[in-house]
Coordinates of N, CA and C and ligand atoms in Angstrom, one line a residue:
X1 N 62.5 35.7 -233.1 CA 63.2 36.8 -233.9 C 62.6 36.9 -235.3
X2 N 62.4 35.9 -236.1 CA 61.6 35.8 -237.4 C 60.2 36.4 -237.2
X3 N 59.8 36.2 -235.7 CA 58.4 37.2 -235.6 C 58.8 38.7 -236.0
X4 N 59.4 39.3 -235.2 CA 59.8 40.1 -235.1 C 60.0 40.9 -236.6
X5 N 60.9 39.8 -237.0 CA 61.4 40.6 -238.5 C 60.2 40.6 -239.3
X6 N 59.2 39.4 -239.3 CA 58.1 39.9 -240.4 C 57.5 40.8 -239.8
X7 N 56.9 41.1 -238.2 CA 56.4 41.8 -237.7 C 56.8 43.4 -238.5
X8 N 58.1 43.7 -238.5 CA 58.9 44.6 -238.9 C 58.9 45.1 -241.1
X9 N 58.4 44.0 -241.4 CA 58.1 44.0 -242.9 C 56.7 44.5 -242.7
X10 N 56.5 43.6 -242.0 CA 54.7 44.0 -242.5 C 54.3 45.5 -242.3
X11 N 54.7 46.2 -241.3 CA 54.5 47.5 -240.5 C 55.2 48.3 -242.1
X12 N 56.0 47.9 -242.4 CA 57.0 48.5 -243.6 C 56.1 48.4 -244.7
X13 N 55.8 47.2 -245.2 CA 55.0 47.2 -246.4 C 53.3 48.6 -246.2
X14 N 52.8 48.5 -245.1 CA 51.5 48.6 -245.4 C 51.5 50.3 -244.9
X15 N 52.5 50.5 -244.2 CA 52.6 52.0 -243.6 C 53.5 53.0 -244.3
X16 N 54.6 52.3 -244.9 CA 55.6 52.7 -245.1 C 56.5 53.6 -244.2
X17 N 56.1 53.1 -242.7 CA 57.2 53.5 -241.5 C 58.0 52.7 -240.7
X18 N 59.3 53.5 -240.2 CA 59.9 52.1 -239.5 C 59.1 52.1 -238.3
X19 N 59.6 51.1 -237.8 CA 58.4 49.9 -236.7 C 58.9 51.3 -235.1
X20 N 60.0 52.1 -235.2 CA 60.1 53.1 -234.0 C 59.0 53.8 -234.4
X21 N 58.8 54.0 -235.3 CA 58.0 56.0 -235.7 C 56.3 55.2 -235.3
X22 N 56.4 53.8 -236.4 CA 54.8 53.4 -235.7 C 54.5 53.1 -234.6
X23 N 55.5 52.5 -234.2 CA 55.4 52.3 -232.2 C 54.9 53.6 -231.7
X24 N 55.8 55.1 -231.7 CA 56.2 55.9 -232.0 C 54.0 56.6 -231.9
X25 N 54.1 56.6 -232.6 CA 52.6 57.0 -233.2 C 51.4 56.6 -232.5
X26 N 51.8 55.4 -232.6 CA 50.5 54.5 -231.7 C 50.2 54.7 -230.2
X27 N 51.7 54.6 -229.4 CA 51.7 55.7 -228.4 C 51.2 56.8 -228.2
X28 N 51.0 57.7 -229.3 CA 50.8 59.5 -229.3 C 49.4 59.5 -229.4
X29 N 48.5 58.5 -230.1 CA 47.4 58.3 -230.0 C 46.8 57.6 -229.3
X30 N 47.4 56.7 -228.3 CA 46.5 56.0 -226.7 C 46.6 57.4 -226.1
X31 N 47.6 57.5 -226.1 CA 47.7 58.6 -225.0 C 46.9 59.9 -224.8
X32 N 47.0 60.4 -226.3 CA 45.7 61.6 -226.5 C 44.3 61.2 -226.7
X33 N 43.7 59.7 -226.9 CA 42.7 59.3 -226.7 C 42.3 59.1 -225.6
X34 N 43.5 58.9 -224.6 CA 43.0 59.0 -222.7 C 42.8 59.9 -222.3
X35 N 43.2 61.1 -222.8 CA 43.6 62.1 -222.2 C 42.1 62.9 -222.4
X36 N 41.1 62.8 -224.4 CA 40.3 63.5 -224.4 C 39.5 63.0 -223.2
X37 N 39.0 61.4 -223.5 CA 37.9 61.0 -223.0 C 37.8 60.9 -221.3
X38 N 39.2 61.7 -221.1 CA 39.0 62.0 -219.5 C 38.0 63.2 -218.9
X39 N 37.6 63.8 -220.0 CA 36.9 64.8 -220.2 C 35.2 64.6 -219.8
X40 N 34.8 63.3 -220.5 CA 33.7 62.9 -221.0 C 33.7 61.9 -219.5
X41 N 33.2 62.2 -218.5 CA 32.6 61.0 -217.3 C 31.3 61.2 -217.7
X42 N 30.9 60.0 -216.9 CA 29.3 59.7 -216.7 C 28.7 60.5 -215.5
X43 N 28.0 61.3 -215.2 CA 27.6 61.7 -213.8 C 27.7 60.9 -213.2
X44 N 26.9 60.1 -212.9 CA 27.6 58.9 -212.0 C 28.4 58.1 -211.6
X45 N 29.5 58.2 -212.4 CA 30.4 57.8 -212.5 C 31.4 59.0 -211.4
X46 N 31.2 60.1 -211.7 CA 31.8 60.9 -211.2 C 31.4 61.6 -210.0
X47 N 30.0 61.1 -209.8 CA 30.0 61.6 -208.3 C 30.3 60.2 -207.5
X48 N 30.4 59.4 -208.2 CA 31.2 57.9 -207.0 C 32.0 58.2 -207.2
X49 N 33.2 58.8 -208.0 CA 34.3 58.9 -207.6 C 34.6 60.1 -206.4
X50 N 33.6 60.9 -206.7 CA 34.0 61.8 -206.0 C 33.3 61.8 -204.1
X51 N 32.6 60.9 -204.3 CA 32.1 60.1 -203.2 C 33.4 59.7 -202.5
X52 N 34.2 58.3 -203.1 CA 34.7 57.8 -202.7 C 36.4 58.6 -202.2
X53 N 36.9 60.2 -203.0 CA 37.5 60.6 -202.5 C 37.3 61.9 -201.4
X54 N 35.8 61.8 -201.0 CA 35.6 63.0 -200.2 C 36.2 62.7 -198.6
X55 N 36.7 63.3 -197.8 CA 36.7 63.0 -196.3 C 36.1 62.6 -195.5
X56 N 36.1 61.7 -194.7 CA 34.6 61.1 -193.7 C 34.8 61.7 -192.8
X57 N 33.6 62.5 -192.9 CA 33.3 62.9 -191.9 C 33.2 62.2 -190.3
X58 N 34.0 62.7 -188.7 CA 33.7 62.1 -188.1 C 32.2 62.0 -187.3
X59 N 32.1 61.3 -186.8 CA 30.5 60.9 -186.4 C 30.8 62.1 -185.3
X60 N 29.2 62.8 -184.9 CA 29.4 64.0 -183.9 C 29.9 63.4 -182.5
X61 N 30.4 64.2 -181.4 CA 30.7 63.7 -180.1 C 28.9 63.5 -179.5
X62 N 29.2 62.8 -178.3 CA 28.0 62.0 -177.6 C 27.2 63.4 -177.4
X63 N 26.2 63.6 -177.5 CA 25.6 64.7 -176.6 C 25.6 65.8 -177.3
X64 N 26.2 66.1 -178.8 CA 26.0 66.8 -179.3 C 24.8 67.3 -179.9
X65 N 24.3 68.5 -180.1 CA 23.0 68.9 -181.0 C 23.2 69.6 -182.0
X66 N 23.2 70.1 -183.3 CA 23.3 70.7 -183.5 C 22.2 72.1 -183.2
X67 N 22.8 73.6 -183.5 CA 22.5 74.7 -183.5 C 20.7 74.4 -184.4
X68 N 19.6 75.1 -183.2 CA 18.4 74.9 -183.6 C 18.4 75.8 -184.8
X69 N 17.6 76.1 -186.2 CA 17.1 76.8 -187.1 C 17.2 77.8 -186.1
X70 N 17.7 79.4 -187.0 CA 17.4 81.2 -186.5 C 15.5 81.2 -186.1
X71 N 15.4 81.8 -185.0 CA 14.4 82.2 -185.0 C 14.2 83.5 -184.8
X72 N 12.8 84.0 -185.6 CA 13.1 86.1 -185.2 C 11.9 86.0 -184.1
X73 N 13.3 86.9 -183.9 CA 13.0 87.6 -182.6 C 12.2 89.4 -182.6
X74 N 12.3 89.6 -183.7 CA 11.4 91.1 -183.7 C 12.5 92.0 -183.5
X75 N 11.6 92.9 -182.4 CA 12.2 93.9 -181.6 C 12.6 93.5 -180.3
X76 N 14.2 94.0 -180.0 CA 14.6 93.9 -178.9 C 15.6 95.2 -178.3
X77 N 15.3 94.8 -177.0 CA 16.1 95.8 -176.5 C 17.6 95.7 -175.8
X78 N 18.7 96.2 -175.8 CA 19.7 96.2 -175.4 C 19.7 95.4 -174.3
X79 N 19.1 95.6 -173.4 CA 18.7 95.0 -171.9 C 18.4 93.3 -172.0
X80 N 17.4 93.7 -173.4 CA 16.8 91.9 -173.6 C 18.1 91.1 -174.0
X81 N 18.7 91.7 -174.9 CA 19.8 91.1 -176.0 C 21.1 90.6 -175.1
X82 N 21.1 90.9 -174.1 CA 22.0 90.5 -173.3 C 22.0 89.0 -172.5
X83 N 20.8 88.8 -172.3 CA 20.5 87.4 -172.3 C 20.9 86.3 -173.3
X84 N 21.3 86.5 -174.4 CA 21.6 85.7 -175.9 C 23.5 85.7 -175.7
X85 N 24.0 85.9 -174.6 CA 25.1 85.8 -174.4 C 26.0 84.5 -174.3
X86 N 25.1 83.7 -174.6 CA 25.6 81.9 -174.6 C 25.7 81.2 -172.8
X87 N 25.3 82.2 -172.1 CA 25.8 81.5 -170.1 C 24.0 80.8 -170.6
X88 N 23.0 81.1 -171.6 CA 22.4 79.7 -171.3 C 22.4 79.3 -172.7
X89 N 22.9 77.4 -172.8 CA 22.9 77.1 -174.0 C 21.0 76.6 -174.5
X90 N 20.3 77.5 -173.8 CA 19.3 76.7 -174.4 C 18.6 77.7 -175.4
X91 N 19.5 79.1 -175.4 CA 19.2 80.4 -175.8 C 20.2 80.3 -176.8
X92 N 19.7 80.7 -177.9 CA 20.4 81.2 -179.1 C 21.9 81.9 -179.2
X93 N 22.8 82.4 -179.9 CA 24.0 83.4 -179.2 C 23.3 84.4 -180.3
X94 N 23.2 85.6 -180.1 CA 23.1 86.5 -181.0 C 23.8 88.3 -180.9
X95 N 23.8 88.4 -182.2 CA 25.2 89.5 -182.0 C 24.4 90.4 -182.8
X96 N 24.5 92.2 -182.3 CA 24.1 93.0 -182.8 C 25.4 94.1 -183.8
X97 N 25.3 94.3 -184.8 CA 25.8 95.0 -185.7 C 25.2 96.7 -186.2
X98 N 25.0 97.7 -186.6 CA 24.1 98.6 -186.4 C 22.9 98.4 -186.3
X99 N 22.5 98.4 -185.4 CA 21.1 97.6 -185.0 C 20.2 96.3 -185.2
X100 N 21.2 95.7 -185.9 CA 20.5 95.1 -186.6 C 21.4 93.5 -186.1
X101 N 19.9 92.5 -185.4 CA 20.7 91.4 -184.4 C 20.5 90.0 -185.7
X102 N 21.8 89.7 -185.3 CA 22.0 88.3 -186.0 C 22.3 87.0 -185.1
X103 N 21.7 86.2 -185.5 CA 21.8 84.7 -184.8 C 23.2 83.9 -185.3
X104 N 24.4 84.0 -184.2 CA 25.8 83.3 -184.7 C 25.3 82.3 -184.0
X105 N 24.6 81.7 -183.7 CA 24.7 80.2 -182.7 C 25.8 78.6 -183.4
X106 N 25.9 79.5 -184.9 CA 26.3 78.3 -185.7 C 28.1 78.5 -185.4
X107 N 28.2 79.9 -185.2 CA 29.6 80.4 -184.9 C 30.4 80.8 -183.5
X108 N 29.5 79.6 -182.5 CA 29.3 79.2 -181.1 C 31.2 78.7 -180.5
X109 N 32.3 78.3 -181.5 CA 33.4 78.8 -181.1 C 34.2 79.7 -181.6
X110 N 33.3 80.8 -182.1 CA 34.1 82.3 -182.2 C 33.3 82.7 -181.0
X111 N 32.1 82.9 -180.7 CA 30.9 83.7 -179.6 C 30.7 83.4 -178.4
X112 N 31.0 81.6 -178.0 CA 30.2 81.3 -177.2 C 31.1 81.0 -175.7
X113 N 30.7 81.0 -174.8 CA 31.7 80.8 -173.6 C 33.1 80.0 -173.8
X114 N 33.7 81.1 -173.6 CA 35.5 80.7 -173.6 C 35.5 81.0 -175.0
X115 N 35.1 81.2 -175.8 CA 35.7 81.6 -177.2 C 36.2 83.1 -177.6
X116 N 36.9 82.9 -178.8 CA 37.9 84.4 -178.4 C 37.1 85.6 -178.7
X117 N 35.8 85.5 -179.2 CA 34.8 86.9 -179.8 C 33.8 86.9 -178.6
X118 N 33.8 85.9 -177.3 CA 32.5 85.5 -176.3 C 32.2 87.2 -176.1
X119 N 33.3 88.0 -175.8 CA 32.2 89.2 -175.0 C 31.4 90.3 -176.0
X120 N 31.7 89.6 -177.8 CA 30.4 90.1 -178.8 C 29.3 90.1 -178.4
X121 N 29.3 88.4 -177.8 CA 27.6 88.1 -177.6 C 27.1 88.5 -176.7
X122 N 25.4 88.8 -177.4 CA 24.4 89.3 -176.8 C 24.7 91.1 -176.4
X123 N 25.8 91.5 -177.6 CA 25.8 93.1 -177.3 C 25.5 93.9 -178.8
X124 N 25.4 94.9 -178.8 CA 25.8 95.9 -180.1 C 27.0 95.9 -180.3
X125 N 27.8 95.5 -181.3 CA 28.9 95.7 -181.4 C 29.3 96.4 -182.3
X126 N 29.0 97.5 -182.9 CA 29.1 98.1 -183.8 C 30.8 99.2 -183.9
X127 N 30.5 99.9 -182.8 CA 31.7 100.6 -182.4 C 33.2 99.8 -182.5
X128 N 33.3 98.4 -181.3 CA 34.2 98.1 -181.1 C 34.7 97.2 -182.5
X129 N 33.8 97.1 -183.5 CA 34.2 96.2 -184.7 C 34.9 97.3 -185.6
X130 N 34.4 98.3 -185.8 CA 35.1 99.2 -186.7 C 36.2 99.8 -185.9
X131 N 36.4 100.0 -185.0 CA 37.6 100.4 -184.1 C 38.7 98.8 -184.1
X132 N 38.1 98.1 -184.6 CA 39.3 97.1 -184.5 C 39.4 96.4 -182.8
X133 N 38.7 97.2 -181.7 CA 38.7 97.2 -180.2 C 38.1 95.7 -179.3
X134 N 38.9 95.7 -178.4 CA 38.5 94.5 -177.6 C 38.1 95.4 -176.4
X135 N 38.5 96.5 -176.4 CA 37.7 97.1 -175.1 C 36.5 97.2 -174.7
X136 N 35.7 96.8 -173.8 CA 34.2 96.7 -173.8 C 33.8 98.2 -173.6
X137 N 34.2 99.2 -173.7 CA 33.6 100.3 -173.5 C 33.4 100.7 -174.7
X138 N 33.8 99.6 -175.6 CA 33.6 100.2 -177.4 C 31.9 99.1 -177.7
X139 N 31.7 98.5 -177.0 CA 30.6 97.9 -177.0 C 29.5 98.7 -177.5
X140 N 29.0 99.8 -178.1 CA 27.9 100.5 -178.2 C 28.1 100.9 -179.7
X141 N 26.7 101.1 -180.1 CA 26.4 101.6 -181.3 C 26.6 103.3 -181.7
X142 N 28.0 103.8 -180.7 CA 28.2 105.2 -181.3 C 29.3 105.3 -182.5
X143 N 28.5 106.0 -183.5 CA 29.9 105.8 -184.7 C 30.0 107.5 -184.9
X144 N 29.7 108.0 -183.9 CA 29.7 109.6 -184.4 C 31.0 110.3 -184.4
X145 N 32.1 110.0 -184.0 CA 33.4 110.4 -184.1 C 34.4 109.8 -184.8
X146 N 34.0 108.2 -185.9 CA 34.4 107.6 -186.5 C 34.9 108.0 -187.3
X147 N 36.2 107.9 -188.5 CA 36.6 108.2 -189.6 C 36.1 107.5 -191.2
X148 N 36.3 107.7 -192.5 CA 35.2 107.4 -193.0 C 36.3 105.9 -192.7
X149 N 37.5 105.6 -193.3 CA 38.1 104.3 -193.1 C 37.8 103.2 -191.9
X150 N 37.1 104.1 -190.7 CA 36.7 103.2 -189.9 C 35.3 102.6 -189.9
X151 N 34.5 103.4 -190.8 CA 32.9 102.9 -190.8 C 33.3 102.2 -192.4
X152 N 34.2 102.3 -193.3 CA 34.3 101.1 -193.9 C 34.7 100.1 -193.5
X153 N 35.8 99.6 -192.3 CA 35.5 98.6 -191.2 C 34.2 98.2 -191.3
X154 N 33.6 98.9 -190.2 CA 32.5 98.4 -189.9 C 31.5 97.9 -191.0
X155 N 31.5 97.9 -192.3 CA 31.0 98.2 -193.5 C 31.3 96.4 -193.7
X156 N 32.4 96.4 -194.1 CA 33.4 95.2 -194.3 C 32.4 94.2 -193.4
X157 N 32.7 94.6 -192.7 CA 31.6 93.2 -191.2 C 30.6 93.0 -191.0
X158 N 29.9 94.2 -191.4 CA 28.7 94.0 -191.2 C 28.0 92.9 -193.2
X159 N 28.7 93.1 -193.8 CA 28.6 92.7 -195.3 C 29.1 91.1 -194.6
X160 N 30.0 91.1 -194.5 CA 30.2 89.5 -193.7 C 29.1 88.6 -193.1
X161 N 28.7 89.5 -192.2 CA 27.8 89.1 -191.2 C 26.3 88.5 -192.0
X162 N 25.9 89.6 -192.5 CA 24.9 89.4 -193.6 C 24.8 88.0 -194.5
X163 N 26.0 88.3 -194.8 CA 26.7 86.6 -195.7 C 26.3 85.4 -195.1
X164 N 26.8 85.2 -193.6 CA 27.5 84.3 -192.7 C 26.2 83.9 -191.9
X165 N 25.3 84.8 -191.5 CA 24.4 84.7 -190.3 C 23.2 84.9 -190.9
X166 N 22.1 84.6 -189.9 CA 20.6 84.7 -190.8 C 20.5 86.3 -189.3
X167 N 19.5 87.4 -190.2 CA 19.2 88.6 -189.0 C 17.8 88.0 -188.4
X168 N 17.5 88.4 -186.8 CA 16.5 87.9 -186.7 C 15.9 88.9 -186.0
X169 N 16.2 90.0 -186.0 CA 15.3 91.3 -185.0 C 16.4 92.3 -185.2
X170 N 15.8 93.5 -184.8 CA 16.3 94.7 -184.7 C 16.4 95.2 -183.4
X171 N 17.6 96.1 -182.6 CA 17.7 96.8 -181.4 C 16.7 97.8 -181.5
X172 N 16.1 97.6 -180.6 CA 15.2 99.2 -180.2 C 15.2 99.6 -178.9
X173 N 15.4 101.0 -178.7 CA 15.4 101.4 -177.4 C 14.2 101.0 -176.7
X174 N 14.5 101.6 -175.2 CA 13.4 100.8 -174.3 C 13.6 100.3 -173.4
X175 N 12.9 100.1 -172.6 CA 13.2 99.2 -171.1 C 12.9 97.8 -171.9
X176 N 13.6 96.8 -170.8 CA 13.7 95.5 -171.2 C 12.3 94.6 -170.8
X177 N 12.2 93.3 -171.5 CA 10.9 92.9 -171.1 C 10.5 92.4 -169.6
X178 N 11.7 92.6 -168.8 CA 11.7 92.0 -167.7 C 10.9 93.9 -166.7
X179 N 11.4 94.2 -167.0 CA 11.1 96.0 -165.9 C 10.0 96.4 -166.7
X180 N 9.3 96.0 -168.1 CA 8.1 95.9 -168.6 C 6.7 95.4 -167.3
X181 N 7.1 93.9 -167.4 CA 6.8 93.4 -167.0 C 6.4 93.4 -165.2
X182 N 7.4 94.0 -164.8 CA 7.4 94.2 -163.0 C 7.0 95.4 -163.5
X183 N 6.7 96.0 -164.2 CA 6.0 97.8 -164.3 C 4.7 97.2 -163.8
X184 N 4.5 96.2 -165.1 CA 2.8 96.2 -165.4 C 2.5 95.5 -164.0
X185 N 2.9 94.4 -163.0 CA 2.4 93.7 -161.6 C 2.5 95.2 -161.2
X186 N 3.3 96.5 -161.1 CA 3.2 96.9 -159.9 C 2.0 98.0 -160.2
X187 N 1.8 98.2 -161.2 CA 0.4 98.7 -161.6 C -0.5 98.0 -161.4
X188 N -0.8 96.5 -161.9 CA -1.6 95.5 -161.5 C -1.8 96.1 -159.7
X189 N -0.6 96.3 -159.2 CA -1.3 96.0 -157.6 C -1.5 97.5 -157.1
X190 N -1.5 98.4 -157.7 CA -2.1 100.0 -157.4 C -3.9 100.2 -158.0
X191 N -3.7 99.3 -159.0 CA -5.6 99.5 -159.3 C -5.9 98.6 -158.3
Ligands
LIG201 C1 45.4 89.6 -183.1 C2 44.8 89.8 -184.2 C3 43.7 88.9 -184.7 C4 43.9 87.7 -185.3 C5 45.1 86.9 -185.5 C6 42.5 87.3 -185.6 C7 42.2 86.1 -186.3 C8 41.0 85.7 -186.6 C9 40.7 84.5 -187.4 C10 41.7 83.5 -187.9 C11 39.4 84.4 -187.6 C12 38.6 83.4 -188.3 C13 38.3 83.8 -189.7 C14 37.4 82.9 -190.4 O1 37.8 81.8 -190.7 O2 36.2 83.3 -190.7 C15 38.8 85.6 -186.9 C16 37.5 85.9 -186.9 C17 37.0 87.0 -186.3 N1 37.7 88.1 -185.8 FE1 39.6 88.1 -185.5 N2 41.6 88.2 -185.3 C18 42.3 89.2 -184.7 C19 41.8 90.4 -184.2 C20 40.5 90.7 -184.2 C21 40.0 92.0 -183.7 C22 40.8 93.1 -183.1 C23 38.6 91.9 -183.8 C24 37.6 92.9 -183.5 C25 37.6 93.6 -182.4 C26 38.3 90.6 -184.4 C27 37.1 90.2 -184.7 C28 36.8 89.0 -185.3 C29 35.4 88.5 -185.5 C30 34.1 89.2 -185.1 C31 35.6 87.2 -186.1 C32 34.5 86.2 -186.4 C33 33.8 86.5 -187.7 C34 32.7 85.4 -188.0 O3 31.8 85.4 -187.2 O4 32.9 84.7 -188.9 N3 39.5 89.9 -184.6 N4 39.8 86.3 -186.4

């Protein structure tokens, strides 16, 4: 108790406050001194912390690969682009928007077999995106009856798309490279 009380003089003699208000004070200044230098981390300091609160990631399932790097594909034709439909996974998924084809292979459970956008892939989908449509007869690149609120739809997605996907070719009309090809043997066998 005699600590106390000189503790209680001495605070009195040299501050001229009672021992609450300096308690009182001393408090108000840990506390605002924590508070700036919370400010001030070390980078490294702060990416271990932020290391140590990130989520772990879990390890991929057996057998997984990831989605190879976009590759361009040039010019294609409607006929060709249908092959990129995901029934082979050794082929890309890719989706056409006004002509213009993008590689979603990364967005393989929105596109890819059994997923709820699968009959996007490997078509033009220009029409049935601005219509809002799951009907495949909206599958085509006609916007000629469109309203302007519905080609800003299409507008809206295709701005998305751009964001989200790398483009790797453009639709061009034409026969496909397969009826190319059986053109040129069956000419090959007439010379
Ligand atoms: C029943 C109404 C619908 C619901 C609840 C719905 C819900 C969703 C959700 C939650 C996403 C994921 C969004 C994201 O995280 O990026 C998505 C994506 C998508 N939706 Fe829908 N959707 C609906 C209708 C439609 C319709 C009518 C179309 C077009 C015909 C459509 C086309 C798409 C497309 C293309 C994507 C994928 C975009 C991407 O590649 O990131 N959706 N939808």
């Amino acid at each position: 108790m005699a600590f106390f009380s000189s503790l209680a003089a001495a605070i009195d003699s040299y501050t001229g406050l009672s021992p609450a208000a300096f308690f009182t004070i001393v408090a108000l200044m840990v506390g605002a001194y924590r508070l700036v230098s919370a400010f001030f981390v070390y980078p490294d300091e702060e990416s271990a912390a932020k290391r140590s609160l990130a989520p772990q990631m879990p390890p991929p399932p057996e057998g997984f690969s990831p989605p190879p790097q976009p590759v361009q594909l040039g010019d294609i034709t409607l006929e060709d682009l249908k092959a990129y439909d995901g029934s082979d996974p050794n082929k890309p998924l890719l989706v056409a928007i006004k002509g213009q084809v993008y590689d979603v292979s990364i967005g393989r459970l929105f596109y890819g077999p059994g997923g709820p956008y699968a009959f996007f892939a490997g078509r033009e989908t220009s029409r049935a995106l601005a219509l809002m449509s799951f009907d495949p007869r909206d599958l085509n690149s006609d916007l000629s009856d469109l309203s302007e609120a519905e080609l800003e739809v299409l507008h809206d997605w295709e701005e998305k798309f751009k964001e989200k996907y790398v483009k790797v070719g453009n639709v061009v009309a034409g026969n496909s490279k397969d009826e190319d090809e059986s053109r040129k043997e069956i000419k090959r066998d007439e010379d």
